[in-house]
Tab-separated table of C-alpha atoms in Angstrom:
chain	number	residue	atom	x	y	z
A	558	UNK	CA	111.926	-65.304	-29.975
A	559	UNK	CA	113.398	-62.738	-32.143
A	560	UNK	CA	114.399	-60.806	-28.763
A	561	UNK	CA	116.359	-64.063	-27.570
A	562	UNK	CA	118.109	-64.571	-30.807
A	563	UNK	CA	119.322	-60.851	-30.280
A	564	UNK	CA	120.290	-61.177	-27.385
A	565	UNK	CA	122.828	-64.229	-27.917
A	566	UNK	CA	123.560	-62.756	-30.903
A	567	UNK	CA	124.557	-59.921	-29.207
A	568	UNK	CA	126.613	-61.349	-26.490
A	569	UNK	CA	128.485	-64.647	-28.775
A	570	UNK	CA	129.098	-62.367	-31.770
A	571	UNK	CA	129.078	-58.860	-30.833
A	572	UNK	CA	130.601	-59.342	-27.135
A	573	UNK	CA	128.463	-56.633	-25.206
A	574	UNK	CA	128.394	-56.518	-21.705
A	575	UNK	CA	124.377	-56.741	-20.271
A	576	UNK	CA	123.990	-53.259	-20.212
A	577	UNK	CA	124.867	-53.020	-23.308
A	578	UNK	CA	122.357	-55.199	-24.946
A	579	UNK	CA	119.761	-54.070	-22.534
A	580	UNK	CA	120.151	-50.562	-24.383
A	581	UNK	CA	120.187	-52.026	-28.156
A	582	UNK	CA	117.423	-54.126	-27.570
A	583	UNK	CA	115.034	-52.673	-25.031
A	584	UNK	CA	115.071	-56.101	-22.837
A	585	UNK	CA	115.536	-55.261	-19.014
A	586	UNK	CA	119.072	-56.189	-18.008
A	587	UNK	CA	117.503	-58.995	-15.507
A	588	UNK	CA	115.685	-60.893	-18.367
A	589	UNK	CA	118.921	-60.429	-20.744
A	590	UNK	CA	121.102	-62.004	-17.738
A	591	UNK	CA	117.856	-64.774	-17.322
A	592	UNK	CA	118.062	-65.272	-20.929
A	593	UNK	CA	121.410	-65.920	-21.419
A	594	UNK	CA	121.904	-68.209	-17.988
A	595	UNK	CA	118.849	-70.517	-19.745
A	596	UNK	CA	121.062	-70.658	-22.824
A	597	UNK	CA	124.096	-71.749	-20.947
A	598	UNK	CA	122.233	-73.867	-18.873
A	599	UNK	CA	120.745	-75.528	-22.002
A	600	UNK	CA	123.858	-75.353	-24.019
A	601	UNK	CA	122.615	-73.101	-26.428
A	602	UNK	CA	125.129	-70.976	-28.088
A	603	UNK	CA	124.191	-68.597	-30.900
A	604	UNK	CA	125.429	-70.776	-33.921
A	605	UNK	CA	123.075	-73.290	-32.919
A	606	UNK	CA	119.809	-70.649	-32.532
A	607	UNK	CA	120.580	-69.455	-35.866
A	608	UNK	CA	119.763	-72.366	-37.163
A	609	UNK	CA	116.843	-73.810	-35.449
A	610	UNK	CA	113.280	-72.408	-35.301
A	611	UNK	CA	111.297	-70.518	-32.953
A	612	UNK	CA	109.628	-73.501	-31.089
A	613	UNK	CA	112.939	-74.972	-30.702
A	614	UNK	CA	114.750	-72.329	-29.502
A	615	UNK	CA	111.565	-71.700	-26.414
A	616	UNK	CA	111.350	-75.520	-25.935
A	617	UNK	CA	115.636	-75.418	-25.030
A	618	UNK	CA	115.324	-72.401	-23.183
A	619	UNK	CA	111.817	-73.064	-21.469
A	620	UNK	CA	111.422	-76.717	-21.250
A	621	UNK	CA	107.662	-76.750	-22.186
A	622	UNK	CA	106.681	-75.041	-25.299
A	623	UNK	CA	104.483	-72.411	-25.235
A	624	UNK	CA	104.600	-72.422	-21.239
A	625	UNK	CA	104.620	-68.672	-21.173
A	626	UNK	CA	101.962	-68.039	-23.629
A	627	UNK	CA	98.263	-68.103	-22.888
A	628	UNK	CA	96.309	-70.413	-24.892
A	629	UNK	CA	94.541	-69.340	-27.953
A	630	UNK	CA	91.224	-68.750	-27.374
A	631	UNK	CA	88.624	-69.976	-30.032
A	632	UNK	CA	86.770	-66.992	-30.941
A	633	UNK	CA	83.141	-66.219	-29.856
A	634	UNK	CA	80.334	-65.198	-32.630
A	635	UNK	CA	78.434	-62.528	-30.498
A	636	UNK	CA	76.183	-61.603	-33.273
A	637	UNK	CA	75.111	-65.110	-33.795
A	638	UNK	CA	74.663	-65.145	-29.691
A	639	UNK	CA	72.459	-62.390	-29.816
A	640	UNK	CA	70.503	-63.807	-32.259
A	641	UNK	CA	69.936	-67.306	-31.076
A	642	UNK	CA	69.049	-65.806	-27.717
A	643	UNK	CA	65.593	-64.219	-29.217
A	644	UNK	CA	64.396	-67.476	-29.879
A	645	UNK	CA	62.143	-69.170	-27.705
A	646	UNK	CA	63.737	-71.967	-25.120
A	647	UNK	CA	67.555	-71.130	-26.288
A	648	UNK	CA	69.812	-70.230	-23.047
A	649	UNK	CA	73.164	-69.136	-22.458
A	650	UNK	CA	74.040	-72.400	-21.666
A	651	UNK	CA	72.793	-74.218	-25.187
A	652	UNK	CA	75.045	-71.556	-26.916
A	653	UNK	CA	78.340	-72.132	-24.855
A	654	UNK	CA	77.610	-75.968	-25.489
A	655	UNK	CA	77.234	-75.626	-28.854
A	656	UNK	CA	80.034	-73.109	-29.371
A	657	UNK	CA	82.497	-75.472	-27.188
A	658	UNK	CA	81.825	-78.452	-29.420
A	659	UNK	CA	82.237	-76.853	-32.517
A	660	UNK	CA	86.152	-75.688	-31.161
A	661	UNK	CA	86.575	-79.029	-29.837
A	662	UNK	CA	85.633	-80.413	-33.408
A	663	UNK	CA	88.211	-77.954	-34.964
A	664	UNK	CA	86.565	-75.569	-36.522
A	665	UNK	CA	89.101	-73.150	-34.742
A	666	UNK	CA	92.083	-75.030	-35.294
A	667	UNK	CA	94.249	-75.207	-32.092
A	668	UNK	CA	92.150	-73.157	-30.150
A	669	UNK	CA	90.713	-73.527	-26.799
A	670	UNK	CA	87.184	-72.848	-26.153
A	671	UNK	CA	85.750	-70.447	-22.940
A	672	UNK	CA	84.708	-72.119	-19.952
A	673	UNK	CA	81.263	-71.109	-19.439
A	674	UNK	CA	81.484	-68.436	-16.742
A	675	UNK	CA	83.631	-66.696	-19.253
A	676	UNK	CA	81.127	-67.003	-21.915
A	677	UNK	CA	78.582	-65.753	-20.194
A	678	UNK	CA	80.838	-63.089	-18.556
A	679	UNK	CA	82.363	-61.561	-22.856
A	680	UNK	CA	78.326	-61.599	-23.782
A	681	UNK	CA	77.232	-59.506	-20.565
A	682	UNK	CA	79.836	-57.019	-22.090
A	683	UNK	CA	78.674	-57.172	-25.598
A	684	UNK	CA	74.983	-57.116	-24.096
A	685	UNK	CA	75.956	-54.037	-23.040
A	686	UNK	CA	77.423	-52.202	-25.882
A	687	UNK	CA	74.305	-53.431	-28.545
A	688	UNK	CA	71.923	-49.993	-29.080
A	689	UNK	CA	68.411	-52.022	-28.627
A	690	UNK	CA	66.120	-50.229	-30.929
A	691	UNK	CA	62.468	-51.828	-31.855
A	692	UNK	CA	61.702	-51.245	-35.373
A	693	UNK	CA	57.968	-49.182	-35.515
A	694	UNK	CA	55.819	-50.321	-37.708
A	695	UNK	CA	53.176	-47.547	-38.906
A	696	UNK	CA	49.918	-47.898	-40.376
A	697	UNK	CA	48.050	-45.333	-42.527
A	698	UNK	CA	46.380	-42.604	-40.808
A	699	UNK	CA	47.023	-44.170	-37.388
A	700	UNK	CA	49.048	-41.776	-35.278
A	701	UNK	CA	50.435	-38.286	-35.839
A	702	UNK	CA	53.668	-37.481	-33.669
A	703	UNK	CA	54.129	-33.592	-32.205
A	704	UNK	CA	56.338	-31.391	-31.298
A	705	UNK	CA	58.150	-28.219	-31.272
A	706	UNK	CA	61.395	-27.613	-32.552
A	707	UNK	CA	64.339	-27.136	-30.902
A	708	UNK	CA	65.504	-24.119	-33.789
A	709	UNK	CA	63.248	-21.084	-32.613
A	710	UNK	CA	62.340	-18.950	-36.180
A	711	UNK	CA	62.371	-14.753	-36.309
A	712	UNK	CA	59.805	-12.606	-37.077
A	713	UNK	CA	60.976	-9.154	-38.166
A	714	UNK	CA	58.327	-6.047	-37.719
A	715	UNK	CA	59.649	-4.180	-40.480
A	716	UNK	CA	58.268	-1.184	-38.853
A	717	UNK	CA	60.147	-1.258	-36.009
A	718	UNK	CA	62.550	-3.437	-36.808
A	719	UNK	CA	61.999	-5.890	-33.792
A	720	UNK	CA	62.792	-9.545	-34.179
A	721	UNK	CA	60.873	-11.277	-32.149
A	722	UNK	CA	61.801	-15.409	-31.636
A	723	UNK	CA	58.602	-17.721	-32.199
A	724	UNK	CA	57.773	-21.551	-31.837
A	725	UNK	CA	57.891	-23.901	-34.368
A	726	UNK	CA	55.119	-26.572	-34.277
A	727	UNK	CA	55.558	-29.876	-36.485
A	728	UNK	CA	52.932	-32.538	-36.760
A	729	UNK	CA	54.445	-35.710	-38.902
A	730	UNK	CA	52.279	-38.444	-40.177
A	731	UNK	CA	53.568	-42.165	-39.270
A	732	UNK	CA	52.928	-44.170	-42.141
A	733	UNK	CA	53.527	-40.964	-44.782
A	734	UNK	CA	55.748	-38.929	-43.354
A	735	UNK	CA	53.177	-35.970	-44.213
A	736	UNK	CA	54.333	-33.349	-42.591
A	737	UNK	CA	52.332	-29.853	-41.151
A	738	UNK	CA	54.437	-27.048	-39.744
A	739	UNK	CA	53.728	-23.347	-38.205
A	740	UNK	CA	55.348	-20.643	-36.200
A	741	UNK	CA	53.123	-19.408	-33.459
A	742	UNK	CA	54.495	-17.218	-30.458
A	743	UNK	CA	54.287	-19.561	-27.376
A	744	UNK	CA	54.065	-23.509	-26.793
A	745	UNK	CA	51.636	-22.285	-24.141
A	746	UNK	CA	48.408	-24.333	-23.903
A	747	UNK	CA	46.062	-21.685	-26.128
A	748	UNK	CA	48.496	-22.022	-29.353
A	749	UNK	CA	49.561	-25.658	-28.756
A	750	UNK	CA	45.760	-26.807	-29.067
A	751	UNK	CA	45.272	-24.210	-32.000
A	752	UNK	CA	47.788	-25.891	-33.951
A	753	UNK	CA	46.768	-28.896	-33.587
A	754	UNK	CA	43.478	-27.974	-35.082
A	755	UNK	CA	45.234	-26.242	-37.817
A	756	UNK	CA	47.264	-29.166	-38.481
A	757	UNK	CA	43.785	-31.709	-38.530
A	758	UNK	CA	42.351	-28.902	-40.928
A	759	UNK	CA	45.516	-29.249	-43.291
A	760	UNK	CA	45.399	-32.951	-43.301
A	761	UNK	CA	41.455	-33.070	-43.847
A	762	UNK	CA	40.868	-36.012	-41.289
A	763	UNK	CA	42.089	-36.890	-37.587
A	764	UNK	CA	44.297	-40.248	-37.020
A	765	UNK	CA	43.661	-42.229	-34.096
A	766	UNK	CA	46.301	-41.342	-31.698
A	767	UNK	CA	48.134	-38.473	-31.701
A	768	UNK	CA	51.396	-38.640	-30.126
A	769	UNK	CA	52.802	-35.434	-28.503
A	770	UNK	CA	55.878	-34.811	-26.056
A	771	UNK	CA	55.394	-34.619	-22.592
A	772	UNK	CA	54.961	-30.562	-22.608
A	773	UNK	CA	52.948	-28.510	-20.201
A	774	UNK	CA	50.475	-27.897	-22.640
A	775	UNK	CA	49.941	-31.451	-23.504
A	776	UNK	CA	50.289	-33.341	-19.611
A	777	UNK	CA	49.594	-31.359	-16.244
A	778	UNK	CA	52.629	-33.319	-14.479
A	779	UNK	CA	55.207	-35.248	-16.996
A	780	UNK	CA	55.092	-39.367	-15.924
A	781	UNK	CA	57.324	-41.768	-17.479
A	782	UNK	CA	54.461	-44.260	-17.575
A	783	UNK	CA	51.485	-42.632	-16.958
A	784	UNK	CA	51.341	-39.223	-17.369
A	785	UNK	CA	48.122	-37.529	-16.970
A	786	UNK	CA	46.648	-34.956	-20.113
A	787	UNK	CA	45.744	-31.625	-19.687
A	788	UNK	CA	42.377	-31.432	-19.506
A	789	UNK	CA	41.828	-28.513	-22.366
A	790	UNK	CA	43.757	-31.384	-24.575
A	791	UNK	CA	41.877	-34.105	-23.542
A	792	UNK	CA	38.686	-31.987	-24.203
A	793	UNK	CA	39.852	-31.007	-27.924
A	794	UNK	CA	40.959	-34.940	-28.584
A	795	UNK	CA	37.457	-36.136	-27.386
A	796	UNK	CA	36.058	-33.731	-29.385
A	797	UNK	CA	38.013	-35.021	-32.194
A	798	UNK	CA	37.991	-38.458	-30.993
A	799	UNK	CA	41.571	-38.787	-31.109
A	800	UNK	CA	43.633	-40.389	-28.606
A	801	UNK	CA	46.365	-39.343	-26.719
A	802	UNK	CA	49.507	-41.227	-25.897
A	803	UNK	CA	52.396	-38.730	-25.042
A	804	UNK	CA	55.544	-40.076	-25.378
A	805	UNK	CA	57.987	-41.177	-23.149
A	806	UNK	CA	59.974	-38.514	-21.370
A	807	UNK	CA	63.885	-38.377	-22.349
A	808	UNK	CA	63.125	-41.073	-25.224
A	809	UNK	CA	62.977	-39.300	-28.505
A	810	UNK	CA	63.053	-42.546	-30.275
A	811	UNK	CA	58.982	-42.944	-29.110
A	812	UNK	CA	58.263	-40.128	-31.770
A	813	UNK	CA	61.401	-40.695	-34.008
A	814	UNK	CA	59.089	-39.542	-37.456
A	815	UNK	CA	58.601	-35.711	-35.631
A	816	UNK	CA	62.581	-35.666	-34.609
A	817	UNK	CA	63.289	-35.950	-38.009
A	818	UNK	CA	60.746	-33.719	-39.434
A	819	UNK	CA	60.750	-30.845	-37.562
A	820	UNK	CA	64.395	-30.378	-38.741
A	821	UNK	CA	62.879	-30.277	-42.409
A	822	UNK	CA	61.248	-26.560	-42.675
A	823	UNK	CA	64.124	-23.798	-43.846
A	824	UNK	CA	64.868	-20.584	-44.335
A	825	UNK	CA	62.731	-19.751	-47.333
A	826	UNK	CA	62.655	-15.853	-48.150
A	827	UNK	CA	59.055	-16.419	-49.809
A	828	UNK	CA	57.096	-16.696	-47.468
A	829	UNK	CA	55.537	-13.632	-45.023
A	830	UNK	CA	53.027	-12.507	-43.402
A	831	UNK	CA	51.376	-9.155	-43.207
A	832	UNK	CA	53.680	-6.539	-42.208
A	833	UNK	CA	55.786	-9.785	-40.320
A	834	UNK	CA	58.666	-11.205	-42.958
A	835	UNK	CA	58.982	-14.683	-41.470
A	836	UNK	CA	61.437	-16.881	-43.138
A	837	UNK	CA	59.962	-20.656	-43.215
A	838	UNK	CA	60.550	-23.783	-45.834
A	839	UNK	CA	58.122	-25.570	-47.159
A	840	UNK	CA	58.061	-29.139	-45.694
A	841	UNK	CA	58.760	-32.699	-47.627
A	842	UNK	CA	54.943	-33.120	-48.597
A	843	UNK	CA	53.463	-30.946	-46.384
A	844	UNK	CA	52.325	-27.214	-45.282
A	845	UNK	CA	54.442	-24.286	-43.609
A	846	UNK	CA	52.585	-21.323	-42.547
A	847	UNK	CA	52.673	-18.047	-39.907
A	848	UNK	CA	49.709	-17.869	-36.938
């Protein structure tokens, strides 16, 4: 409205021609000439706008208030959707009904509730912005999650002055977050199932199920669902009687407690190895060493 009251301000007071108040106010020049033939249709002259209000001024130029605006809406709770929706025997539909009453009883004053299809059609979008996560729940000494770290240590011959890159293996505890880490020089299958000894040794007992990533040393083929353990592994965990459950390719979130703790060993000038300087942190409650 306050682009209307311009405008016949503009042309009673000022006396601009249409182009000229289609410059000042930014109006097209075919809705200031719409504009003002509505307010001369109407008899609406500027003296009169000033003094009535908004509605009054739309409903004389319009005929129907609010005709050219969309209806409030009454907002939807999508949170409270989601929520409902775990519960067993609640539907889409129970929701929207519910929702729709409560505008209708005016908790959203002067709002208009969604039709259904719309309902269902805002929390389909919402649905698919929400990051599902499961929370894990860990018990003592139950599983162990593996895996190598993405940041590859140095090991410096000081005789030669080499560097030479090595492998960092982490073992995390769920429950504790008790953590065992160690360089070795390959993930190949001969140091991946040494460490894991190692790492049993450190701990002084074996959990249940040890939960590795999906590396050639731990599965022959990598399987979303079912992949099948290399047989030198699934010798060492019978010997152990451990089980193995790899995680699931591309979903780091299966072995979330190693993700985070194989980040935790730093640079720690202290530690070093015969004639090797190797540069290595001590981990939050646990054990860094060089193989």
């Amino acid at each position: 409205m306050r682009k209307i009251r311009e405008i016949l301000r503009l042309h009673f007071d000022s006396k601009l021609n249409h182009r000229q108040i289609s410059a000042s106010t930014g109006v097209s020049k075919g809705t200031v000439s719409q504009y003002l033939s509505r307010a001369a249709a109407a008899g609406l002259t500027q003296e009169q706008a000033r003094d009535m209000e908004d509605a009054e001024v739309e409903a004389r130029l319009f005929h129907s208030l609010g005709r050219r605006e969309p209806p409030t809406r009454a907002p939807i709770d999508m949170t409270w959707v989601h929520r409902e929706l775990q519960r067993s025997g609640v539907t889409l539909m129970l929701l929207w009904s519910e929702y729709a009453e409560a505008a209708r009883c005016g908790l959203a004053v002067g709002a208009v509730p969604y039709g259904y299809s719309q309902f269902c059609e805002l929390y389909s979008r919402y649905q698919g912005n929400v990051d599902v996560t499961m929370r894990q729940v860990h018990l003592a000494g139950e599983k162990v999650f593996i895996d190598y770290s993405g940041k590859q240590p140095c090991i410096h011959d000081l005789l030669t002055g080499e560097v030479n890159e090595v492998e960092l293996f982490t073992g995390v505890m769920g429950a504790s977050n008790y953590t065992f880490a160690e360089a070795t020089r390959t993930q190949k299958k001969r140091d991946f199932c040494a460490s894991t000894v190692r790492m049993f040794e450190f701990f002084g007992a074996t959990p249940r199920v040890a939960v590795p990533d999906q590396l050639r040393s731990a599965v022959k083929g990598p399987d979303r669902c079912d992949p099948e353990i290399n047989p030198t592994y699934a010798d060492l965990a019978r010997h152990y009687d451990v089980a193995i459950v790899p995680a699931r390719g591309g979903e780091p979130r299966d072995k979330a407690k190693v993700e985070g703790g194989k980040d935790r060993p730093t640079l720690d000038p202290g530690l070093s190895a015969q004639s090797h300087v190797f540069q290595l942190g001590r981990a939050q409650h646990g054990h860094s060493r060089v193989a």
